[in-house]
Amino acid sequence: IKKREAEKTALQQLKAAGYREQLEIEQIINHFAASMNSISNIDDLLWDVAKNCISKLKFEDCVIYLKDEHRNVLIQKAAWGPKTTEENKIINPIEIPLGKGIVGSVALTGKAEIITDTALDERYIVDDVRRFSEIAIPVNINGVVTGVIDSEHAQKNFYTDRHLQILQTIAALCAGKIETINAEKQTQEKEMEVLRLNKDFATSQLTALRMQMNPHFIFNALNSIQHYINKQD
């Protein structure tokens, strides 16, 4: 009986720990979502996500890459930790060809990866210093990888399935926000184009009116001159 009671208590404790962990995950994700909500451009969005990954997930570093479609490379666009300064500038930014390194592989396959020991992975690319754990999460928009959220840690086996779950949700939130920002930008550009076309149309109308009015004024002026000549005035 005591054994069954102990097993029941242990199971209850395990469930309670699971609930607490899930609640913590939801709180972290809600923080990211709320922080993203008021941001209106992509650069600020990426810097905000990188910064929150450090403060909320206790990471050592976080680097976010975006893909350059024309050159097929991943460019470091935001970072927090040793790779950045207080002025939101990346120290010695690097570019990674698509398919190269862990980040490039994740961008190519579209599948997230956790590397427990980078010393055993020949794809690993040293950036500022060698670290022994890495997690890389693709940012997918309509099934196309547009970026990668990457973090490294000095400790082996640092990243867990909890980190994976959180970062995948953050990547999805980030992708949705990027889509919204791009859509709003396109709408603004279309509105500006309509305004430009209206202005051009008004200008062309004014030009046409002037072309009609000029001969009319010249004709009236000549008539007036002829009238005063006839009057010898």
mmCIF file of N, CA and C in Angstrom, residues 164-211:
data_model
loop_
_atom_site.group_PDB
_atom_site.id
_atom_site.type_symbol
_atom_site.label_atom_id
_atom_site.label_comp_id
_atom_site.label_asym_id
_atom_site.label_seq_id
_atom_site.Cartn_x
_atom_site.Cartn_y
_atom_site.Cartn_z
ATOM 1 N N LEU A 164 13.377 23.891 -27.765
ATOM 2 C CA LEU A 164 12.931 23.669 -29.140
ATOM 3 C C LEU A 164 11.487 24.096 -29.319
ATOM 4 N N GLN A 165 10.624 23.689 -28.377
ATOM 5 C CA GLN A 165 9.202 24.030 -28.454
ATOM 6 C C GLN A 165 9.012 25.541 -28.418
ATOM 7 N N ILE A 166 9.706 26.205 -27.503
ATOM 8 C CA ILE A 166 9.558 27.653 -27.362
ATOM 9 C C ILE A 166 10.050 28.368 -28.613
ATOM 10 N N LEU A 167 11.225 28.004 -29.100
ATOM 11 C CA LEU A 167 11.810 28.700 -30.245
ATOM 12 C C LEU A 167 11.020 28.455 -31.527
ATOM 13 N N GLN A 168 10.449 27.273 -31.687
ATOM 14 C CA GLN A 168 9.628 27.021 -32.864
ATOM 15 C C GLN A 168 8.376 27.899 -32.852
ATOM 16 N N THR A 169 7.789 28.087 -31.667
ATOM 17 C CA THR A 169 6.628 28.965 -31.551
ATOM 18 C C THR A 169 7.024 30.409 -31.816
ATOM 19 N N ILE A 170 8.173 30.821 -31.276
ATOM 20 C CA ILE A 170 8.667 32.189 -31.504
ATOM 21 C C ILE A 170 8.946 32.413 -32.990
ATOM 22 N N ALA A 171 9.530 31.414 -33.652
ATOM 23 C CA ALA A 171 9.807 31.526 -35.085
ATOM 24 C C ALA A 171 8.511 31.695 -35.875
ATOM 25 N N ALA A 172 7.462 30.971 -35.469
ATOM 26 C CA ALA A 172 6.166 31.094 -36.143
ATOM 27 C C ALA A 172 5.569 32.489 -35.914
ATOM 28 N N LEU A 173 5.670 32.985 -34.681
ATOM 29 C CA LEU A 173 5.190 34.343 -34.385
ATOM 30 C C LEU A 173 5.960 35.378 -35.198
ATOM 31 N N CYS A 174 7.262 35.176 -35.277
ATOM 32 C CA CYS A 174 8.132 36.085 -36.025
ATOM 33 C C CYS A 174 7.757 36.082 -37.511
ATOM 34 N N ALA A 175 7.517 34.896 -38.066
ATOM 35 C CA ALA A 175 7.140 34.784 -39.475
ATOM 36 C C ALA A 175 5.816 35.503 -39.735
ATOM 37 N N GLY A 176 4.848 35.323 -38.841
ATOM 38 C CA GLY A 176 3.561 35.992 -39.004
ATOM 39 C C GLY A 176 3.680 37.503 -38.943
ATOM 40 N N LYS A 177 4.529 37.983 -38.031
ATOM 41 C CA LYS A 177 4.722 39.433 -37.908
ATOM 42 C C LYS A 177 5.433 39.993 -39.141
ATOM 43 N N ILE A 178 6.406 39.267 -39.678
ATOM 44 C CA ILE A 178 7.106 39.713 -40.892
ATOM 45 C C ILE A 178 6.121 39.811 -42.051
ATOM 46 N N GLU A 179 5.236 38.818 -42.173
ATOM 47 C CA GLU A 179 4.204 38.860 -43.214
ATOM 48 C C GLU A 179 3.322 40.097 -43.068
ATOM 49 N N THR A 180 2.915 40.387 -41.837
ATOM 50 C CA THR A 180 2.057 41.552 -41.582
ATOM 51 C C THR A 180 2.771 42.848 -41.949
ATOM 52 N N ILE A 181 4.031 42.962 -41.534
ATOM 53 C CA ILE A 181 4.812 44.170 -41.833
ATOM 54 C C ILE A 181 4.963 44.347 -43.335
ATOM 55 N N ASN A 182 5.275 43.251 -44.043
ATOM 56 C CA ASN A 182 5.433 43.337 -45.501
ATOM 57 C C ASN A 182 4.122 43.707 -46.183
ATOM 58 N N ALA A 183 3.010 43.149 -45.684
ATOM 59 C CA ALA A 183 1.699 43.460 -46.273
ATOM 60 C C ALA A 183 1.349 44.934 -46.067
ATOM 61 N N GLU A 184 1.626 45.432 -44.868
ATOM 62 C CA GLU A 184 1.360 46.847 -44.594
ATOM 63 C C GLU A 184 2.243 47.747 -45.450
ATOM 64 N N LYS A 185 3.481 47.332 -45.646
ATOM 65 C CA LYS A 185 4.397 48.102 -46.490
ATOM 66 C C LYS A 185 3.899 48.147 -47.933
ATOM 67 N N GLN A 186 3.439 47.001 -48.435
ATOM 68 C CA GLN A 186 2.917 46.950 -49.802
ATOM 69 C C GLN A 186 1.674 47.831 -49.940
ATOM 70 N N THR A 187 0.809 47.806 -48.925
ATOM 71 C CA THR A 187 -0.384 48.653 -48.949
ATOM 72 C C THR A 187 -0.005 50.128 -48.991
ATOM 73 N N GLN A 188 0.971 50.510 -48.169
ATOM 74 C CA GLN A 188 1.429 51.905 -48.156
ATOM 75 C C GLN A 188 2.034 52.294 -49.501
ATOM 76 N N GLU A 189 2.808 51.375 -50.093
ATOM 77 C CA GLU A 189 3.414 51.662 -51.397
ATOM 78 C C GLU A 189 2.346 51.834 -52.473
ATOM 79 N N LYS A 190 1.296 50.999 -52.419
ATOM 80 C CA LYS A 190 0.210 51.128 -53.384
ATOM 81 C C LYS A 190 -0.536 52.454 -53.198
ATOM 82 N N GLU A 191 -0.750 52.833 -51.933
ATOM 83 C CA GLU A 191 -1.417 54.108 -51.669
ATOM 84 C C GLU A 191 -0.585 55.278 -52.178
ATOM 85 N N MET A 192 0.734 55.196 -51.985
ATOM 86 C CA MET A 192 1.625 56.241 -52.483
ATOM 87 C C MET A 192 1.611 56.290 -54.007
ATOM 88 N N GLU A 193 1.525 55.118 -54.639
ATOM 89 C CA GLU A 193 1.478 55.063 -56.103
ATOM 90 C C GLU A 193 0.185 55.697 -56.629
ATOM 91 N N VAL A 194 -0.931 55.416 -55.931
ATOM 92 C CA VAL A 194 -2.209 56.022 -56.323
ATOM 93 C C VAL A 194 -2.140 57.542 -56.189
ATOM 94 N N LEU A 195 -1.554 58.017 -55.094
ATOM 95 C CA LEU A 195 -1.404 59.463 -54.899
ATOM 96 C C LEU A 195 -0.532 60.069 -55.993
ATOM 97 N N ARG A 196 0.537 59.365 -56.357
ATOM 98 C CA ARG A 196 1.429 59.866 -57.407
ATOM 99 C C ARG A 196 0.710 59.939 -58.754
ATOM 100 N N LEU A 197 -0.070 58.876 -59.046
ATOM 101 C CA LEU A 197 -0.814 58.853 -60.302
ATOM 102 C C LEU A 197 -1.860 59.973 -60.337
ATOM 103 N N ASN A 198 -2.530 60.199 -59.207
ATOM 104 C CA ASN A 198 -3.511 61.286 -59.138
ATOM 105 C C ASN A 198 -2.853 62.643 -59.344
ATOM 106 N N LYS A 199 -1.665 62.793 -58.751
ATOM 107 C CA LYS A 199 -0.934 64.056 -58.910
ATOM 108 C C LYS A 199 -0.518 64.254 -60.367
ATOM 109 N N ASP A 200 -0.019 63.164 -60.978
ATOM 110 C CA ASP A 200 0.387 63.244 -62.385
ATOM 111 C C ASP A 200 -0.806 63.571 -63.278
ATOM 112 N N PHE A 201 -1.968 62.955 -62.958
ATOM 113 C CA PHE A 201 -3.170 63.215 -63.750
ATOM 114 C C PHE A 201 -3.604 64.675 -63.624
ATOM 115 N N ALA A 202 -3.556 65.198 -62.378
ATOM 116 C CA ALA A 202 -3.923 66.593 -62.165
ATOM 117 C C ALA A 202 -2.974 67.530 -62.900
ATOM 118 N N THR A 203 -1.668 67.171 -62.892
ATOM 119 C CA THR A 203 -0.675 67.987 -63.589
ATOM 120 C C THR A 203 -0.923 67.986 -65.095
ATOM 121 N N SER A 204 -1.243 66.804 -65.636
ATOM 122 C CA SER A 204 -1.502 66.703 -67.077
ATOM 123 C C SER A 204 -2.770 67.478 -67.463
ATOM 124 N N GLN A 205 -3.777 67.449 -66.584
ATOM 125 C CA GLN A 205 -4.995 68.217 -66.837
ATOM 126 C C GLN A 205 -4.689 69.719 -66.859
ATOM 127 N N LEU A 206 -3.881 70.172 -65.917
ATOM 128 C CA LEU A 206 -3.517 71.578 -65.846
ATOM 129 C C LEU A 206 -2.721 71.992 -67.078
ATOM 130 N N THR A 207 -1.814 71.108 -67.498
ATOM 131 C CA THR A 207 -1.024 71.398 -68.697
ATOM 132 C C THR A 207 -1.918 71.520 -69.928
ATOM 133 N N ALA A 208 -2.870 70.579 -70.046
ATOM 134 C CA ALA A 208 -3.805 70.617 -71.181
ATOM 135 C C ALA A 208 -4.652 71.892 -71.149
ATOM 136 N N LEU A 209 -5.079 72.274 -69.945
ATOM 137 C CA LEU A 209 -5.880 73.491 -69.806
ATOM 138 C C LEU A 209 -5.077 74.724 -70.215
ATOM 139 N N ARG A 210 -3.805 74.744 -69.813
ATOM 140 C CA ARG A 210 -2.957 75.871 -70.184
ATOM 141 C C ARG A 210 -2.748 75.934 -71.696
ATOM 142 N N MET A 211 -2.612 74.740 -72.314
ATOM 143 C CA MET A 211 -2.435 74.711 -73.769
ATOM 144 C C MET A 211 -3.670 75.256 -74.482
#
